[in-house]
PDB file of C-alpha atoms and ligand atoms in Angstrom:
ATOM      1  CA  MET A  25     -11.653 -14.498  21.831  1.00  0.00           C
ATOM      2  CA  MET A  26      -9.660 -13.851  18.647  1.00  0.00           C
ATOM      3  CA  ALA A  27      -6.153 -12.440  18.970  1.00  0.00           C
ATOM      4  CA  ILE A  28      -5.699  -9.028  17.385  1.00  0.00           C
ATOM      5  CA  ARG A  29      -2.462  -8.619  15.518  1.00  0.00           C
ATOM      6  CA  GLU A  30      -1.337  -5.151  14.517  1.00  0.00           C
ATOM      7  CA  LEU A  31       0.328  -4.903  11.131  1.00  0.00           C
ATOM      8  CA  LYS A  32       1.949  -1.743   9.900  1.00  0.00           C
ATOM      9  CA  VAL A  33       1.392  -1.288   6.173  1.00  0.00           C
ATOM     10  CA  CYS A  34       2.654   1.565   4.018  1.00  0.00           C
ATOM     11  CA  LEU A  35       1.550   2.670   0.578  1.00  0.00           C
ATOM     12  CA  LEU A  36       4.187   3.926  -1.825  1.00  0.00           C
ATOM     13  CA  GLY A  37       4.094   5.108  -5.437  1.00  0.00           C
ATOM     14  CA  ASP A  38       3.997   8.092  -7.761  1.00  0.00           C
ATOM     15  CA  THR A  39       1.770  11.029  -7.057  1.00  0.00           C
ATOM     16  CA  GLY A  40      -1.708  10.640  -8.516  1.00  0.00           C
ATOM     17  CA  VAL A  41      -1.681   6.849  -8.911  1.00  0.00           C
ATOM     18  CA  GLY A  42      -4.501   6.522  -6.379  1.00  0.00           C
ATOM     19  CA  LYS A  43      -2.854   5.493  -3.081  1.00  0.00           C
ATOM     20  CA  SER A  44      -5.188   7.590  -0.927  1.00  0.00           C
ATOM     21  CA  SER A  45      -8.159   6.494  -2.997  1.00  0.00           C
ATOM     22  CA  ILE A  46      -7.294   2.825  -2.416  1.00  0.00           C
ATOM     23  CA  VAL A  47      -7.049   3.384   1.334  1.00  0.00           C
ATOM     24  CA  CYS A  48     -10.249   5.404   1.338  1.00  0.00           C
ATOM     25  CA  ARG A  49     -12.097   2.670  -0.560  1.00  0.00           C
ATOM     26  CA  PHE A  50     -10.713  -0.045   1.735  1.00  0.00           C
ATOM     27  CA  VAL A  51     -11.372   1.725   5.037  1.00  0.00           C
ATOM     28  CA  GLN A  52     -14.476   3.779   4.292  1.00  0.00           C
ATOM     29  CA  ASP A  53     -15.836   2.240   1.073  1.00  0.00           C
ATOM     30  CA  HIS A  54     -15.851   5.696  -0.437  1.00  0.00           C
ATOM     31  CA  PHE A  55     -14.369   7.294  -3.582  1.00  0.00           C
ATOM     32  CA  ASP A  56     -13.727  11.001  -3.997  1.00  0.00           C
ATOM     33  CA  HIS A  57     -13.158  12.357  -7.527  1.00  0.00           C
ATOM     34  CA  ASN A  58     -11.710  15.569  -6.116  1.00  0.00           C
ATOM     35  CA  ILE A  59      -9.276  14.109  -3.611  1.00  0.00           C
ATOM     36  CA  SER A  60      -6.256  16.340  -3.090  1.00  0.00           C
ATOM     37  CA  PRO A  61      -2.610  15.244  -3.012  1.00  0.00           C
ATOM     38  CA  THR A  62      -1.369  13.928   0.335  1.00  0.00           C
ATOM     39  CA  ILE A  63       0.872  16.220   2.348  1.00  0.00           C
ATOM     40  CA  GLY A  64       3.465  14.194   4.288  1.00  0.00           C
ATOM     41  CA  ALA A  65       1.371  11.138   5.055  1.00  0.00           C
ATOM     42  CA  SER A  66      -1.984  10.103   6.377  1.00  0.00           C
ATOM     43  CA  PHE A  67      -2.924   7.307   8.769  1.00  0.00           C
ATOM     44  CA  MET A  68      -5.945   5.006   8.946  1.00  0.00           C
ATOM     45  CA  THR A  69      -6.747   1.617  10.427  1.00  0.00           C
ATOM     46  CA  LYS A  70      -8.955  -1.281   9.514  1.00  0.00           C
ATOM     47  CA  THR A  71      -9.348  -4.660  11.184  1.00  0.00           C
ATOM     48  CA  VAL A  72     -10.150  -7.779   9.175  1.00  0.00           C
ATOM     49  CA  PRO A  73     -10.459 -11.454  10.132  1.00  0.00           C
ATOM     50  CA  CYS A  74      -7.712 -13.778   8.970  1.00  0.00           C
ATOM     51  CA  GLY A  75      -8.040 -17.425  10.006  1.00  0.00           C
ATOM     52  CA  ASN A  76      -8.193 -17.482  13.788  1.00  0.00           C
ATOM     53  CA  GLU A  77      -6.613 -14.033  14.098  1.00  0.00           C
ATOM     54  CA  LEU A  78      -7.795 -10.496  13.528  1.00  0.00           C
ATOM     55  CA  HIS A  79      -5.435  -8.368  11.488  1.00  0.00           C
ATOM     56  CA  LYS A  80      -5.520  -4.719  12.418  1.00  0.00           C
ATOM     57  CA  PHE A  81      -3.908  -2.870   9.522  1.00  0.00           C
ATOM     58  CA  LEU A  82      -2.167   0.312  10.612  1.00  0.00           C
ATOM     59  CA  ILE A  83      -2.050   2.000   7.230  1.00  0.00           C
ATOM     60  CA  TRP A  84       0.377   4.779   6.388  1.00  0.00           C
ATOM     61  CA  ASP A  85      -0.548   6.422   3.105  1.00  0.00           C
ATOM     62  CA  THR A  86       2.538   8.329   1.980  1.00  0.00           C
ATOM     63  CA  ALA A  87       2.706  11.379  -0.281  1.00  0.00           C
ATOM     64  CA  GLY A  88       3.875  10.544  -3.798  1.00  0.00           C
ATOM     65  CA  GLN A  89       5.208  13.987  -4.657  1.00  0.00           C
ATOM     66  CA  GLU A  90       8.987  13.945  -5.057  1.00  0.00           C
ATOM     67  CA  ARG A  91       9.473  16.634  -2.387  1.00  0.00           C
ATOM     68  CA  PHE A  92       8.232  14.142   0.250  1.00  0.00           C
ATOM     69  CA  HIS A  93      10.428  11.256  -0.877  1.00  0.00           C
ATOM     70  CA  SER A  94      12.878  11.631   2.007  1.00  0.00           C
ATOM     71  CA  LEU A  95      10.074  11.001   4.549  1.00  0.00           C
ATOM     72  CA  ALA A  96       9.265   7.560   3.174  1.00  0.00           C
ATOM     73  CA  PRO A  97      11.719   5.581   5.374  1.00  0.00           C
ATOM     74  CA  MET A  98       9.746   6.675   8.451  1.00  0.00           C
ATOM     75  CA  TYR A  99       6.744   4.866   7.037  1.00  0.00           C
ATOM     76  CA  TYR A 100       8.289   1.735   5.553  1.00  0.00           C
ATOM     77  CA  ARG A 101      10.560   1.190   8.560  1.00  0.00           C
ATOM     78  CA  GLY A 102       8.978  -1.529  10.733  1.00  0.00           C
ATOM     79  CA  SER A 103       6.285  -2.241   8.137  1.00  0.00           C
ATOM     80  CA  ALA A 104       5.046  -5.799   7.779  1.00  0.00           C
ATOM     81  CA  ALA A 105       3.903  -5.015   4.245  1.00  0.00           C
ATOM     82  CA  ALA A 106       4.193  -2.385   1.539  1.00  0.00           C
ATOM     83  CA  VAL A 107       1.570  -1.738  -1.118  1.00  0.00           C
ATOM     84  CA  ILE A 108       3.389  -0.260  -4.085  1.00  0.00           C
ATOM     85  CA  VAL A 109       0.946   1.363  -6.463  1.00  0.00           C
ATOM     86  CA  TYR A 110       1.202   2.306 -10.130  1.00  0.00           C
ATOM     87  CA  ASP A 111      -1.378   3.640 -12.564  1.00  0.00           C
ATOM     88  CA  ILE A 112      -2.019   1.214 -15.425  1.00  0.00           C
ATOM     89  CA  THR A 113      -2.490   4.223 -17.765  1.00  0.00           C
ATOM     90  CA  LYS A 114       0.965   5.666 -16.974  1.00  0.00           C
ATOM     91  CA  GLN A 115       4.114   3.776 -17.911  1.00  0.00           C
ATOM     92  CA  ASP A 116       6.211   6.282 -15.915  1.00  0.00           C
ATOM     93  CA  SER A 117       4.418   5.274 -12.733  1.00  0.00           C
ATOM     94  CA  PHE A 118       5.452   1.644 -13.322  1.00  0.00           C
ATOM     95  CA  HIS A 119       9.049   2.831 -13.635  1.00  0.00           C
ATOM     96  CA  THR A 120       8.708   4.695 -10.323  1.00  0.00           C
ATOM     97  CA  LEU A 121       7.268   1.544  -8.739  1.00  0.00           C
ATOM     98  CA  LYS A 122      10.461  -0.330  -9.660  1.00  0.00           C
ATOM     99  CA  LYS A 123      12.518   2.386  -7.977  1.00  0.00           C
ATOM    100  CA  TRP A 124      10.444   1.950  -4.793  1.00  0.00           C
ATOM    101  CA  VAL A 125      10.991  -1.802  -4.870  1.00  0.00           C
ATOM    102  CA  LYS A 126      14.743  -1.242  -5.213  1.00  0.00           C
ATOM    103  CA  GLU A 127      14.702   1.171  -2.267  1.00  0.00           C
ATOM    104  CA  LEU A 128      12.680  -1.279  -0.142  1.00  0.00           C
ATOM    105  CA  LYS A 129      15.075  -4.100  -0.953  1.00  0.00           C
ATOM    106  CA  GLU A 130      18.056  -1.947   0.001  1.00  0.00           C
ATOM    107  CA  HIS A 131      16.682  -0.131   3.028  1.00  0.00           C
ATOM    108  CA  GLY A 132      13.338  -1.688   3.985  1.00  0.00           C
ATOM    109  CA  PRO A 133      12.616  -4.402   6.563  1.00  0.00           C
ATOM    110  CA  GLU A 134      14.129  -7.748   5.603  1.00  0.00           C
ATOM    111  CA  ASN A 135      10.948  -9.811   5.309  1.00  0.00           C
ATOM    112  CA  ILE A 136       8.545  -7.127   4.192  1.00  0.00           C
ATOM    113  CA  VAL A 137       5.592  -8.462   2.180  1.00  0.00           C
ATOM    114  CA  MET A 138       5.344  -6.563  -1.087  1.00  0.00           C
ATOM    115  CA  ALA A 139       2.046  -6.126  -2.893  1.00  0.00           C
ATOM    116  CA  ILE A 140       1.865  -4.399  -6.256  1.00  0.00           C
ATOM    117  CA  ALA A 141      -1.385  -2.653  -7.161  1.00  0.00           C
ATOM    118  CA  GLY A 142      -1.994  -1.604 -10.770  1.00  0.00           C
ATOM    119  CA  ASN A 143      -4.672   0.952 -10.036  1.00  0.00           C
ATOM    120  CA  LYS A 144      -7.273   2.621 -12.301  1.00  0.00           C
ATOM    121  CA  CYS A 145      -8.101  -0.643 -14.056  1.00  0.00           C
ATOM    122  CA  ASP A 146     -11.471   0.924 -14.893  1.00  0.00           C
ATOM    123  CA  LEU A 147      -9.463   2.886 -17.497  1.00  0.00           C
ATOM    124  CA  SER A 148      -8.125  -0.174 -19.317  1.00  0.00           C
ATOM    125  CA  ASP A 149      -9.051   1.300 -22.724  1.00  0.00           C
ATOM    126  CA  ILE A 150      -6.179   3.798 -22.262  1.00  0.00           C
ATOM    127  CA  ARG A 151      -3.846   1.334 -20.593  1.00  0.00           C
ATOM    128  CA  GLU A 152      -0.072   1.759 -21.038  1.00  0.00           C
ATOM    129  CA  VAL A 153       1.131  -1.065 -18.774  1.00  0.00           C
ATOM    130  CA  PRO A 154       0.174  -4.615 -19.850  1.00  0.00           C
ATOM    131  CA  LEU A 155      -0.877  -6.852 -16.949  1.00  0.00           C
ATOM    132  CA  LYS A 156       1.603  -9.424 -18.247  1.00  0.00           C
ATOM    133  CA  ASP A 157       4.524  -7.023 -17.569  1.00  0.00           C
ATOM    134  CA  ALA A 158       3.328  -6.432 -14.019  1.00  0.00           C
ATOM    135  CA  LYS A 159       2.853 -10.150 -13.385  1.00  0.00           C
ATOM    136  CA  GLU A 160       6.325 -11.019 -14.711  1.00  0.00           C
ATOM    137  CA  TYR A 161       7.908  -8.286 -12.637  1.00  0.00           C
ATOM    138  CA  ALA A 162       5.980  -9.252  -9.489  1.00  0.00           C
ATOM    139  CA  GLU A 163       7.003 -12.862  -9.914  1.00  0.00           C
ATOM    140  CA  SER A 164      10.657 -11.857 -10.293  1.00  0.00           C
ATOM    141  CA  ILE A 165      10.591 -10.101  -6.907  1.00  0.00           C
ATOM    142  CA  GLY A 166       8.202 -12.469  -5.103  1.00  0.00           C
ATOM    143  CA  ALA A 167       5.430  -9.892  -4.764  1.00  0.00           C
ATOM    144  CA  ILE A 168       1.671 -10.180  -4.918  1.00  0.00           C
ATOM    145  CA  VAL A 169       0.152  -8.321  -7.865  1.00  0.00           C
ATOM    146  CA  VAL A 170      -3.398  -7.277  -8.542  1.00  0.00           C
ATOM    147  CA  GLU A 171      -5.084  -4.702 -10.753  1.00  0.00           C
ATOM    148  CA  THR A 172      -7.393  -2.485  -8.740  1.00  0.00           C
ATOM    149  CA  SER A 173      -9.924   0.246  -9.212  1.00  0.00           C
ATOM    150  CA  ALA A 174     -10.528   2.422  -6.191  1.00  0.00           C
ATOM    151  CA  LYS A 175     -13.215   4.133  -8.253  1.00  0.00           C
ATOM    152  CA  ASN A 176     -15.202   0.986  -9.025  1.00  0.00           C
ATOM    153  CA  ALA A 177     -14.191  -0.978  -5.901  1.00  0.00           C
ATOM    154  CA  ILE A 178     -12.391  -3.698  -7.846  1.00  0.00           C
ATOM    155  CA  ASN A 179      -9.897  -5.949  -6.032  1.00  0.00           C
ATOM    156  CA  ILE A 180      -9.368  -3.579  -3.089  1.00  0.00           C
ATOM    157  CA  GLU A 181     -10.440  -6.113  -0.428  1.00  0.00           C
ATOM    158  CA  GLU A 182      -8.558  -8.818  -2.341  1.00  0.00           C
ATOM    159  CA  LEU A 183      -5.371  -6.742  -2.232  1.00  0.00           C
ATOM    160  CA  PHE A 184      -5.405  -6.613   1.559  1.00  0.00           C
ATOM    161  CA  GLN A 185      -6.586 -10.224   1.863  1.00  0.00           C
ATOM    162  CA  GLY A 186      -3.573 -11.217  -0.254  1.00  0.00           C
ATOM    163  CA  ILE A 187      -1.318  -9.376   2.186  1.00  0.00           C
ATOM    164  CA  SER A 188      -2.988 -11.032   5.184  1.00  0.00           C
ATOM    165  CA  ARG A 189      -2.409 -14.452   3.667  1.00  0.00           C
ATOM    166  CA  LYS A 190       1.273 -13.725   3.037  1.00  0.00           C
ATOM    167  CA  ILE A 191       2.016 -12.527   6.561  1.00  0.00           C
ATOM    168  CA  PRO A 192       3.786 -15.381   8.344  1.00  0.00           C
ATOM    169  CA  PRO A 193       1.810 -16.747  11.311  1.00  0.00           C
ATOM    170  CA  LEU A 194       2.897 -15.599  14.733  1.00  0.00           C
ATOM    171  CA  ASP A 195       5.523 -17.738  16.402  1.00  0.00           C
ATOM    172  CA  PRO A 196       3.691 -18.955  19.536  1.00  0.00           C
ATOM    173  CA  HIS A 197       6.973 -18.719  21.459  1.00  0.00           C
ATOM    174  CA  GLU A 198       7.437 -15.085  20.521  1.00  0.00           C
ATOM    175  CA  ASN A 199       5.873 -12.552  22.809  1.00  0.00           C
ATOM    176  CA  GLY A 200       5.185  -9.718  20.453  1.00  0.00           C
ATOM    177  CA  ASN A 201       3.641  -8.491  17.268  1.00  0.00           C
ATOM    178  CA  ASN A 202       5.567  -9.163  14.136  1.00  0.00           C
ATOM    179  CA  GLY A 203       5.408  -5.917  12.166  1.00  0.00           C
ATOM    180  CA  ALA A 204       3.378  -4.151  14.793  1.00  0.00           C
ATOM    181  CA  MET A 205       3.988  -0.468  15.112  1.00  0.00           C
ATOM    182  CA  LYS A 206       4.817   1.404  18.266  1.00  0.00           C
ATOM    183  CA  LEU A 207       2.527   4.322  17.727  1.00  0.00           C
ATOM    184  CA  GLY A 208       3.977   6.328  20.572  1.00  0.00           C
ATOM    185  CA  LYS A 209       7.371   6.432  18.925  1.00  0.00           C
ATOM    186  CA  GLN A 210       6.161   7.235  15.450  1.00  0.00           C
ATOM    187  CA  THR A 211       6.642  10.766  14.257  1.00  0.00           C
ATOM    188  CA  THR A 212       4.609  11.965  11.350  1.00  0.00           C
ATOM    189  CA  GLN A 213       4.123  14.903   9.087  1.00  0.00           C
ATOM    190  CA  THR A 214       0.867  16.723   8.627  1.00  0.00           C
ATOM    191  CA  SER A 215      -1.980  14.303   8.165  1.00  0.00           C
ATOM    192  CA  ARG A 216      -4.679  14.727   5.606  1.00  0.00           C
ATOM    193  CA  ARG A 217      -7.759  12.627   5.926  1.00  0.00           C
ATOM    194  CA  CYS A 218      -8.653  11.063   2.640  1.00  0.00           C
ATOM    195  CA  CYS A 219     -12.370  11.684   2.827  1.00  0.00           C
TER     196      CYS A 219
HETATM  197  N1  LIG B   9     -10.494   6.449 -12.927  1.00  0.00           N
HETATM  198  C1  LIG B   9      -9.928   6.304 -11.715  1.00  0.00           C
HETATM  199  N2  LIG B   9      -9.438   7.368 -11.060  1.00  0.00           N
HETATM  200  C2  LIG B   9      -8.865   7.164  -9.844  1.00  0.00           C
HETATM  201  C3  LIG B   9      -8.772   5.882  -9.254  1.00  0.00           C
HETATM  202  N3  LIG B   9      -8.143   6.009  -8.069  1.00  0.00           N
HETATM  203  C4  LIG B   9      -7.851   7.306  -7.921  1.00  0.00           C
HETATM  204  N4  LIG B   9      -8.282   8.015  -8.983  1.00  0.00           N
HETATM  205  C5  LIG B   9      -8.142   9.458  -9.190  1.00  0.00           C
HETATM  206  O1  LIG B   9      -6.760   9.749  -9.330  1.00  0.00           O
HETATM  207  C6  LIG B   9      -6.458  11.000  -8.736  1.00  0.00           C
HETATM  208  C7  LIG B   9      -5.338  10.846  -7.709  1.00  0.00           C
HETATM  209  O2  LIG B   9      -5.817  10.042  -6.632  1.00  0.00           O
HETATM  210  P1  LIG B   9      -5.101  10.014  -5.196  1.00  0.00           P
HETATM  211  O3  LIG B   9      -5.749   8.920  -4.432  1.00  0.00           O
HETATM  212  O4  LIG B   9      -5.073  11.370  -4.581  1.00  0.00           O
HETATM  213  O5  LIG B   9      -3.607   9.629  -5.615  1.00  0.00           O
HETATM  214  P2  LIG B   9      -2.327   9.480  -4.642  1.00  0.00           P
HETATM  215  O6  LIG B   9      -1.507   8.382  -5.200  1.00  0.00           O
HETATM  216  O7  LIG B   9      -2.765   9.325  -3.235  1.00  0.00           O
HETATM  217  O8  LIG B   9      -1.588  10.869  -4.857  1.00  0.00           O
HETATM  218  P3  LIG B   9      -0.533  11.616  -3.828  1.00  0.00           P
HETATM  219  O9  LIG B   9      -1.301  11.866  -2.576  1.00  0.00           O
HETATM  220  O10 LIG B   9      -0.125  12.875  -4.521  1.00  0.00           O
HETATM  221  O11 LIG B   9       0.609  10.688  -3.646  1.00  0.00           O
HETATM  222  C8  LIG B   9      -7.768  11.529  -8.143  1.00  0.00           C
HETATM  223  O12 LIG B   9      -8.355  12.409  -9.077  1.00  0.00           O
HETATM  224  C9  LIG B   9      -8.613  10.279  -7.984  1.00  0.00           C
HETATM  225  O13 LIG B   9      -9.997  10.570  -8.034  1.00  0.00           O
HETATM  226  C10 LIG B   9      -9.320   4.768  -9.962  1.00  0.00           C
HETATM  227  O14 LIG B   9      -9.304   3.603  -9.537  1.00  0.00           O
HETATM  228  N5  LIG B   9      -9.876   5.034 -11.194  1.00  0.00           N
END
């Protein structure tokens, strides 16, 4: 039987960049044009095979609106990985992404895996952020980077596969889940289901 490993993952980024849409596409293979902004945070899970393990992603989709910023530490604390999302058609959202990376480096878990998602790549004709800029930045901070489209289901699986591959294997001498979340101790704001 395959071992199931629970990995807490949080999504961070400006409001409207498509965090909930990415999670919705990944977990339910669905896209909603009229999705409403997240209030507080929302939670979903998905289990995927990775080598001889199963990775159960415990996904916290945070609200990007500034008024919820102070809640973010609850969601990145204890996370094995963070998906930091920007919108390739909005330079400002790339600036916000850099602020999230700075916050994670200062206050996040020491070995957190960072994955940058340049979402809405289906809108590349109105792009403001060149892929080259994102790649250079990701390399400078040791993050994965991929351009995604939640709308057209581009690179969503690949994003999470990239995270799975970067998660260090379990130390066989350790009796525990690296990055696993203790659900019972987690407090959360109002949840909004994404679909
Ligand atoms: N064209 C296009 N639109 C997208 C894509 N992903 C999301 N959207 C749209 O962008 C808008 C915002 O999407 P959300 O998923 O709610 O964004 P969010 O980052 O979760 O926003 P907050 O909950 O406020 O933080 C919605 O109208 C989505 O339909 C995409 O890949 N392509």
